[in-house]
Amino acid sequence: MKFNTKTIHGGQEHDPAYGSVMPPIYQTTTYAQSTPGGHKGYEYSRTHNPTRNALEKAFASIENGNYGLAFGSGLAAIDAVIKLLQPGDEVVSTNDLYGGTYRLFTKVYEDFGIKFHFIGMENANKIEQYVTPKTKLIWVETPTNPMMNVIDIVAVSGIAKKHNILLGVDNTFATPYLQQPLDLGADIVMHSATKYLGGHSDVVMGALVVKDKDLADKLYFIQNASGAVCGPQDSFLVLRGIKTLHIRMQRHCENGKAVAEYLASHPKIGKVYWPGFESHPNHDVAKSQMKDFGGMVSFTTEGNDYEGAIRIVERLKIFTLAESLGGVESLAGHPASMTHASIPKEEREKTGVVDSLIRLSVGIEDEEDLIADLKQAIG
Ligand SMILES: *Cc1c(COP(=O)(O)O)cnc(C)c1O
């Protein structure tokens, strides 16, 4: 099955009871047993739920994996991955990381004795100097949030395999429509399904997909033992979202390109970060591992002034000033005061998250309306 067909049919069966085309929302905690242990595969909904399982199969299908797991949020999914580790273990991670992931690593798991190295991985060879016998996980976000750095997954996976280290890729920004990390050598692919997979800004959810059965079993154990699962209603909504992922992404990419090009031509705009520009430092890698360049665009003001950036985001009318991304509607965010406020200023600025940086999640509205909105807001 090819990708567009998979988004609609991957891992899905018509419901055996009445043939319903969409899986019913099994809003139940428990399942009747005829005798102790005499059940139909379902005992308790933390462990298994038919609606969630339908979604988990869809996750596995679209990411070309064998096993999918759904969690109550993207961070709950990452939390489950870190629980594969033990005190004393080390993780090498990209430095330009989603703020909440950075917070989970440094404010929660460092206290449990896990050591994190945050480094720029645009040159994958840099990773090896941080690898020790205790390194158990390499964690990659690409494109990164919000600087749109692109990391060569094949190159990183070569290093991970050589040292027998797990490679996890946060594929939230790209989605499997653009990039399939398991095919590029990653062991675990993770999503904040809150974003493009759900796609309608109405569900918070996380996902993991793996190929390897042993790894899947460990993660299923953690999913059930720690219990950060999502409910059946949310599972249904994300399953519905995935069915239009390919056409939404196509439009996100078209509009993202138009917005990036408009901003790059505007005299009052400073830098524009978008992997589709030939001048982007890792454009070639983006071209080889991604099908297109996505709908996320970041930029600074010409004078790099905080007030100027705030004025722009306040004036936008179609772009809503809000956290999050990946929904059908366009959103604008100011990372320094919003999504990345939990990262200390010196750390932030080292990676380019300066005070005038604005991040756009370009939605699927009409391109002309989006450009006109930016035009009036920039003034
Ligand atoms: C939003 C996001 C997360 C966290 O996901 P939640 O669903 O908000 O817990 C992780 N990584 C990236 C890249 C994100 O954008």
Coordinates of C-alpha atoms and ligand atoms in Angstrom, one line a residue:
M1 CA 0.0 0.0 0.0
K2 CA 1.3 3.5 -0.8
F3 CA 1.3 6.3 1.7
N4 CA -2.0 8.1 0.8
T5 CA -3.9 4.9 0.9
K6 CA -2.3 3.9 4.2
T7 CA -3.5 7.1 5.8
I8 CA -7.1 6.0 5.1
H9 CA -6.8 2.2 5.3
G10 CA -3.5 1.3 7.0
G11 CA -4.1 -1.3 9.8
Q12 CA -7.9 -0.7 9.7
E13 CA -10.6 -3.3 9.6
H14 CA -14.4 -2.7 9.5
D15 CA -15.9 -3.3 12.9
P16 CA -16.8 -7.0 13.1
A17 CA -20.1 -6.4 14.9
Y18 CA -22.0 -4.2 12.4
G19 CA -19.4 -3.5 9.7
S20 CA -19.1 0.2 10.7
V21 CA -16.5 1.8 8.5
M22 CA -15.0 3.9 11.3
P23 CA -14.2 2.0 14.5
P24 CA -16.8 2.7 17.2
I25 CA -15.7 4.8 20.2
Y26 CA -15.5 2.0 22.8
Q27 CA -16.2 4.3 25.8
T28 CA -15.6 1.6 28.4
T29 CA -13.1 0.8 31.1
T30 CA -13.7 -2.9 31.3
Y31 CA -14.9 -6.0 29.4
A32 CA -17.1 -8.9 30.5
Q33 CA -15.4 -12.2 31.1
S34 CA -17.2 -15.6 30.9
T35 CA -14.8 -17.2 33.3
P36 CA -11.7 -15.7 34.9
G37 CA -9.4 -15.0 32.0
G38 CA -12.2 -15.8 29.5
H39 CA -12.3 -12.6 27.5
K40 CA -12.1 -11.5 23.9
G41 CA -8.7 -9.9 24.0
Y42 CA -9.7 -7.0 26.2
E43 CA -9.6 -6.8 30.0
Y44 CA -9.1 -3.2 31.1
S45 CA -8.8 0.0 29.0
R46 CA -5.5 1.2 30.4
T47 CA -4.0 -2.0 28.9
H48 CA -6.0 -2.2 25.7
N49 CA -9.0 -0.5 24.1
P50 CA -10.3 -1.3 20.6
T51 CA -10.5 2.3 19.5
R52 CA -7.0 3.0 20.7
N53 CA -5.7 -0.2 19.2
A54 CA -7.2 0.8 15.8
L55 CA -5.3 4.1 16.1
E56 CA -2.1 2.4 17.2
K57 CA -2.3 0.2 14.0
A58 CA -2.7 3.3 11.9
F59 CA 0.3 5.0 13.6
A60 CA 2.4 1.9 12.8
S61 CA 1.2 1.7 9.2
I62 CA 1.9 5.4 8.2
E63 CA 5.4 5.3 9.8
N64 CA 6.3 2.0 8.1
G65 CA 6.7 0.3 11.5
N66 CA 5.3 -2.8 13.0
Y67 CA 4.1 -1.6 16.4
G68 CA 2.3 1.7 17.4
L69 CA 1.6 3.0 20.8
A70 CA -0.7 5.9 21.7
F71 CA -0.1 8.1 24.8
G72 CA -2.0 10.9 26.5
S73 CA 0.5 13.5 25.1
G74 CA 3.7 13.8 23.1
L75 CA 5.6 14.3 26.3
A76 CA 4.1 11.2 27.8
A77 CA 5.4 9.3 24.8
I78 CA 8.9 10.7 25.3
D79 CA 8.6 10.0 29.0
A80 CA 8.0 6.3 28.1
V81 CA 11.2 6.2 26.0
I82 CA 13.3 7.7 28.7
K83 CA 11.9 5.0 31.1
L84 CA 13.8 2.4 29.0
L85 CA 17.0 3.9 30.6
Q86 CA 18.5 3.5 34.0
P87 CA 20.4 5.9 36.4
G88 CA 23.9 6.4 35.1
D89 CA 22.8 6.1 31.5
E90 CA 23.6 9.0 29.1
V91 CA 21.6 10.6 26.2
V92 CA 22.9 12.7 23.4
S93 CA 20.2 15.0 22.1
T94 CA 19.8 17.8 19.6
N95 CA 20.3 21.2 21.3
D96 CA 17.5 23.1 19.5
L97 CA 14.8 21.1 21.1
Y98 CA 11.1 21.5 21.8
G99 CA 11.0 23.4 25.2
G100 CA 8.9 20.8 27.0
T101 CA 11.2 18.0 26.0
Y102 CA 14.2 20.0 27.3
R103 CA 12.3 20.6 30.5
L104 CA 11.4 16.9 30.9
F105 CA 15.1 15.9 30.3
T106 CA 16.7 18.5 32.6
K107 CA 14.1 19.1 35.3
V108 CA 12.8 15.6 35.7
Y109 CA 15.2 12.9 34.5
E110 CA 18.5 14.6 35.5
D111 CA 17.2 14.2 39.0
F112 CA 16.9 10.4 38.4
G113 CA 20.6 10.2 37.5
I114 CA 20.3 10.3 33.7
K115 CA 22.8 12.6 32.0
F116 CA 21.9 14.6 28.8
H117 CA 24.3 16.2 26.3
F118 CA 22.6 18.8 24.1
I119 CA 24.6 19.4 20.9
G120 CA 24.2 20.7 17.4
M121 CA 23.9 17.7 15.1
E122 CA 23.9 19.4 11.8
N123 CA 27.3 17.8 11.4
A124 CA 26.6 14.3 12.6
N125 CA 30.3 13.6 13.2
K126 CA 30.2 15.8 16.2
I127 CA 28.1 13.2 18.0
E128 CA 30.9 10.7 18.5
Q129 CA 32.8 12.9 20.9
Y130 CA 29.9 12.7 23.3
V131 CA 29.4 9.0 23.1
T132 CA 30.6 6.9 26.1
P133 CA 30.0 3.3 27.0
K134 CA 27.0 4.7 29.1
T135 CA 25.3 6.3 26.1
K136 CA 22.0 4.5 25.5
L137 CA 20.0 6.9 23.4
I138 CA 20.4 9.5 20.7
W139 CA 17.4 11.8 20.6
V140 CA 16.9 13.8 17.4
E141 CA 14.3 16.4 16.3
T142 CA 14.4 17.3 12.6
P143 CA 13.5 19.8 11.4
T144 CA 14.2 21.4 14.7
N145 CA 11.8 23.6 16.7
P146 CA 11.9 26.6 16.0
M147 CA 15.1 27.1 14.1
M148 CA 14.3 24.6 11.3
N149 CA 17.7 22.9 11.4
V150 CA 17.8 19.7 9.5
I151 CA 19.7 16.7 10.8
D152 CA 20.8 13.8 8.6
I153 CA 19.0 10.8 10.0
V154 CA 20.9 8.3 7.9
A155 CA 24.3 9.7 9.2
V156 CA 23.1 9.8 12.8
S157 CA 21.8 6.3 12.5
G158 CA 25.2 5.1 11.2
I159 CA 26.8 6.3 14.5
A160 CA 24.0 4.9 16.6
K161 CA 24.3 1.5 15.0
K162 CA 28.1 1.5 15.3
H163 CA 27.9 2.0 19.0
N164 CA 24.8 0.0 19.6
I165 CA 22.8 3.0 20.8
L166 CA 19.0 3.4 20.3
L167 CA 18.1 6.3 18.0
G168 CA 14.8 8.1 18.6
V169 CA 13.4 10.7 16.2
D170 CA 10.7 13.2 17.1
N171 CA 8.9 13.4 13.7
T172 CA 6.3 15.9 14.8
F173 CA 7.3 18.7 12.4
A174 CA 7.8 16.6 9.3
T175 CA 5.1 13.9 9.7
P176 CA 5.4 10.6 7.9
Y177 CA 4.0 12.3 4.8
L178 CA 7.4 14.1 4.4
Q179 CA 9.8 11.8 6.2
Q180 CA 9.9 8.3 7.5
P181 CA 12.7 8.0 10.1
L182 CA 12.4 4.2 10.6
D183 CA 13.2 3.7 6.9
L184 CA 16.2 6.0 7.5
G185 CA 17.6 3.8 10.3
A186 CA 15.9 5.2 13.4
D187 CA 14.7 2.6 16.1
I188 CA 11.9 4.7 17.5
V189 CA 9.8 7.4 15.9
M190 CA 7.8 9.7 18.2
H191 CA 5.0 12.2 17.5
S192 CA 3.2 14.9 19.3
A193 CA 0.0 13.7 17.6
T194 CA -1.5 16.9 19.0
K195 CA 0.0 18.7 16.0
Y196 CA -0.2 17.5 12.3
L197 CA -1.5 13.9 12.9
G198 CA -4.6 15.1 14.8
G199 CA -4.4 18.2 12.6
H200 CA -7.5 20.1 13.9
S201 CA -6.2 21.6 17.2
D202 CA -8.7 19.6 19.3
V203 CA -6.7 16.7 20.8
V204 CA -3.6 16.4 22.9
M205 CA -1.9 13.0 22.2
G206 CA 1.4 11.3 21.7
A207 CA 2.6 8.4 19.6
L208 CA 5.6 6.0 19.3
V209 CA 6.2 3.6 16.5
V210 CA 8.9 0.9 16.3
K211 CA 9.8 -2.0 14.1
D212 CA 11.5 -4.3 16.7
K213 CA 9.3 -6.7 18.7
D214 CA 11.5 -6.7 21.9
L215 CA 11.6 -2.9 21.9
A216 CA 7.8 -2.8 21.4
D217 CA 7.2 -5.2 24.2
K218 CA 9.3 -3.1 26.6
L219 CA 7.4 0.1 25.6
Y220 CA 4.0 -1.6 25.9
F221 CA 5.0 -2.7 29.3
I222 CA 5.9 0.9 30.3
Q223 CA 2.7 2.2 28.6
N224 CA 0.6 -0.1 30.8
A225 CA 2.7 0.1 33.9
S226 CA 3.0 3.9 33.9
G227 CA -0.5 4.4 32.5
A228 CA -0.2 7.6 30.4
V229 CA -2.7 6.4 27.8
C230 CA -5.2 8.4 25.8
G231 CA -9.0 7.9 25.9
P232 CA -11.2 6.3 23.1
Q233 CA -12.8 9.6 22.1
D234 CA -9.4 11.2 21.5
S235 CA -8.2 8.1 19.7
F236 CA -11.2 8.3 17.3
L237 CA -10.5 12.0 16.6
V238 CA -6.8 11.4 15.8
L239 CA -7.7 8.4 13.6
R240 CA -10.0 10.7 11.7
G241 CA -7.3 13.4 11.4
I242 CA -4.8 10.9 9.9
K243 CA -7.2 10.2 7.1
T244 CA -6.6 13.6 5.6
L245 CA -3.0 14.0 6.6
H246 CA -1.6 13.7 3.1
I247 CA -3.9 16.4 1.6
R248 CA -3.5 18.7 4.5
M249 CA 0.3 18.4 4.3
Q250 CA 0.4 19.1 0.7
R251 CA -1.4 22.4 1.3
H252 CA 0.7 23.2 4.4
C253 CA 3.8 22.8 2.2
E254 CA 2.5 25.0 -0.6
N255 CA 1.4 27.7 1.8
G256 CA 4.6 27.4 3.8
K257 CA 6.7 28.0 0.7
A258 CA 4.6 31.0 -0.3
V259 CA 4.9 32.6 3.2
A260 CA 8.7 31.8 3.4
E261 CA 9.3 33.4 0.1
Y262 CA 7.2 36.5 0.9
L263 CA 9.0 37.0 4.2
A264 CA 12.4 36.6 2.6
S265 CA 11.6 39.4 0.1
H266 CA 10.3 41.8 2.8
P267 CA 12.7 44.7 3.7
K268 CA 11.5 44.8 7.3
I269 CA 12.2 41.1 7.9
G270 CA 15.7 39.9 9.0
K271 CA 16.4 36.1 8.8
V272 CA 13.9 33.6 7.5
Y273 CA 14.3 30.0 8.5
W274 CA 12.8 27.4 6.2
P275 CA 14.5 24.2 4.9
G276 CA 13.3 24.8 1.3
F277 CA 15.7 27.7 0.7
E278 CA 18.7 26.6 -1.3
S279 CA 20.7 28.9 1.1
H280 CA 19.5 26.8 4.1
P281 CA 22.7 25.1 5.4
N282 CA 21.2 21.6 5.3
H283 CA 19.0 22.1 2.2
D284 CA 20.6 19.1 0.5
V285 CA 19.9 16.8 3.4
A286 CA 16.3 18.1 3.6
K287 CA 15.9 17.4 -0.1
S288 CA 17.1 13.9 0.2
Q289 CA 15.3 12.8 3.3
M290 CA 12.1 14.8 3.0
K291 CA 9.5 14.8 0.3
D292 CA 8.8 18.6 0.7
F293 CA 9.7 21.3 3.2
G294 CA 6.6 21.5 5.5
G295 CA 4.5 24.4 6.8
M296 CA 6.7 25.7 9.6
V297 CA 8.6 29.0 9.0
S298 CA 10.5 31.1 11.5
F299 CA 11.8 34.6 11.1
T300 CA 13.3 37.6 12.8
T301 CA 12.7 41.3 12.3
E302 CA 15.2 43.4 10.4
G303 CA 16.3 45.3 13.5
N304 CA 16.0 42.2 15.7
D305 CA 13.9 44.1 18.2
Y306 CA 11.6 42.5 20.8
E307 CA 9.0 45.3 20.5
G308 CA 8.8 45.0 16.7
A309 CA 8.2 41.2 17.0
I310 CA 5.5 41.7 19.6
R311 CA 3.8 44.3 17.5
I312 CA 3.7 41.9 14.5
V313 CA 2.2 39.0 16.5
E314 CA -0.4 41.3 18.1
R315 CA -1.5 42.8 14.8
L316 CA -2.0 39.5 13.0
K317 CA -5.7 38.7 12.4
I318 CA -5.8 35.4 10.4
F319 CA -2.8 34.0 12.1
T320 CA -3.8 33.4 15.7
L321 CA -1.2 34.1 18.4
A322 CA -1.1 30.8 20.2
E323 CA 1.2 28.0 21.2
S324 CA 1.1 24.7 19.3
L325 CA 1.2 24.0 15.6
G326 CA 0.1 21.7 12.9
G327 CA -3.6 22.5 12.8
V328 CA -5.6 23.5 9.8
E329 CA -5.6 27.1 11.0
S330 CA -2.5 29.3 10.9
L331 CA -0.8 30.1 14.2
A332 CA 2.0 32.5 15.2
G333 CA 4.1 32.1 18.2
H334 CA 6.9 34.1 20.0
P335 CA 9.2 31.3 21.2
A336 CA 11.2 33.4 23.6
S337 CA 8.2 34.3 25.7
M338 CA 6.0 31.3 24.9
T339 CA 7.0 27.8 23.9
H340 CA 10.7 28.2 24.8
A341 CA 10.3 30.4 27.9
S342 CA 11.4 27.4 30.0
I343 CA 14.8 27.4 28.4
P344 CA 17.3 29.9 29.9
K345 CA 17.9 33.0 27.8
E346 CA 21.7 32.3 27.3
E347 CA 20.9 28.7 26.2
R348 CA 18.1 29.9 23.9
E349 CA 20.2 32.6 22.2
K350 CA 23.1 30.1 21.6
T351 CA 20.7 28.2 19.3
G352 CA 19.3 31.3 17.6
V353 CA 16.0 31.7 19.6
V354 CA 16.5 35.5 19.9
D355 CA 13.9 37.9 21.3
S356 CA 12.6 38.9 17.8
L357 CA 12.1 35.4 16.5
I358 CA 8.5 34.6 15.4
R359 CA 7.5 31.1 14.5
L360 CA 4.6 30.5 12.1
S361 CA 2.6 27.3 11.7
V362 CA 1.2 28.0 8.3
G363 CA -2.3 26.6 7.9
I364 CA -4.3 25.5 4.9
E365 CA -6.3 28.7 4.3
D366 CA -6.0 30.6 1.0
E367 CA -2.4 31.7 0.4
E368 CA -3.5 35.3 -0.6
D369 CA -5.2 35.8 2.7
L370 CA -2.2 34.7 4.7
I371 CA 0.2 36.9 2.8
A372 CA -2.2 39.9 3.1
D373 CA -2.4 39.3 6.8
L374 CA 1.4 39.2 7.2
K375 CA 1.7 42.3 5.0
Q376 CA -0.6 44.4 7.2
A377 CA 0.9 43.2 10.4
I378 CA 4.5 43.9 9.4
G379 CA 3.4 47.2 8.1
Ligands
LIG1 C1 4.3 19.8 20.9 C2 5.6 19.0 20.8 C3 6.0 18.0 21.7 C4 5.2 17.7 23.0 O1 3.9 17.2 22.7 P1 2.6 17.4 23.6 O2 1.6 16.6 22.8 O3 2.4 18.8 23.7 O4 2.9 16.7 24.9 C5 7.1 17.4 21.4 N1 7.9 17.6 20.4 C6 7.5 18.6 19.5 C7 8.4 18.8 18.3 C8 6.4 19.3 19.6 O5 6.0 20.2 18.7

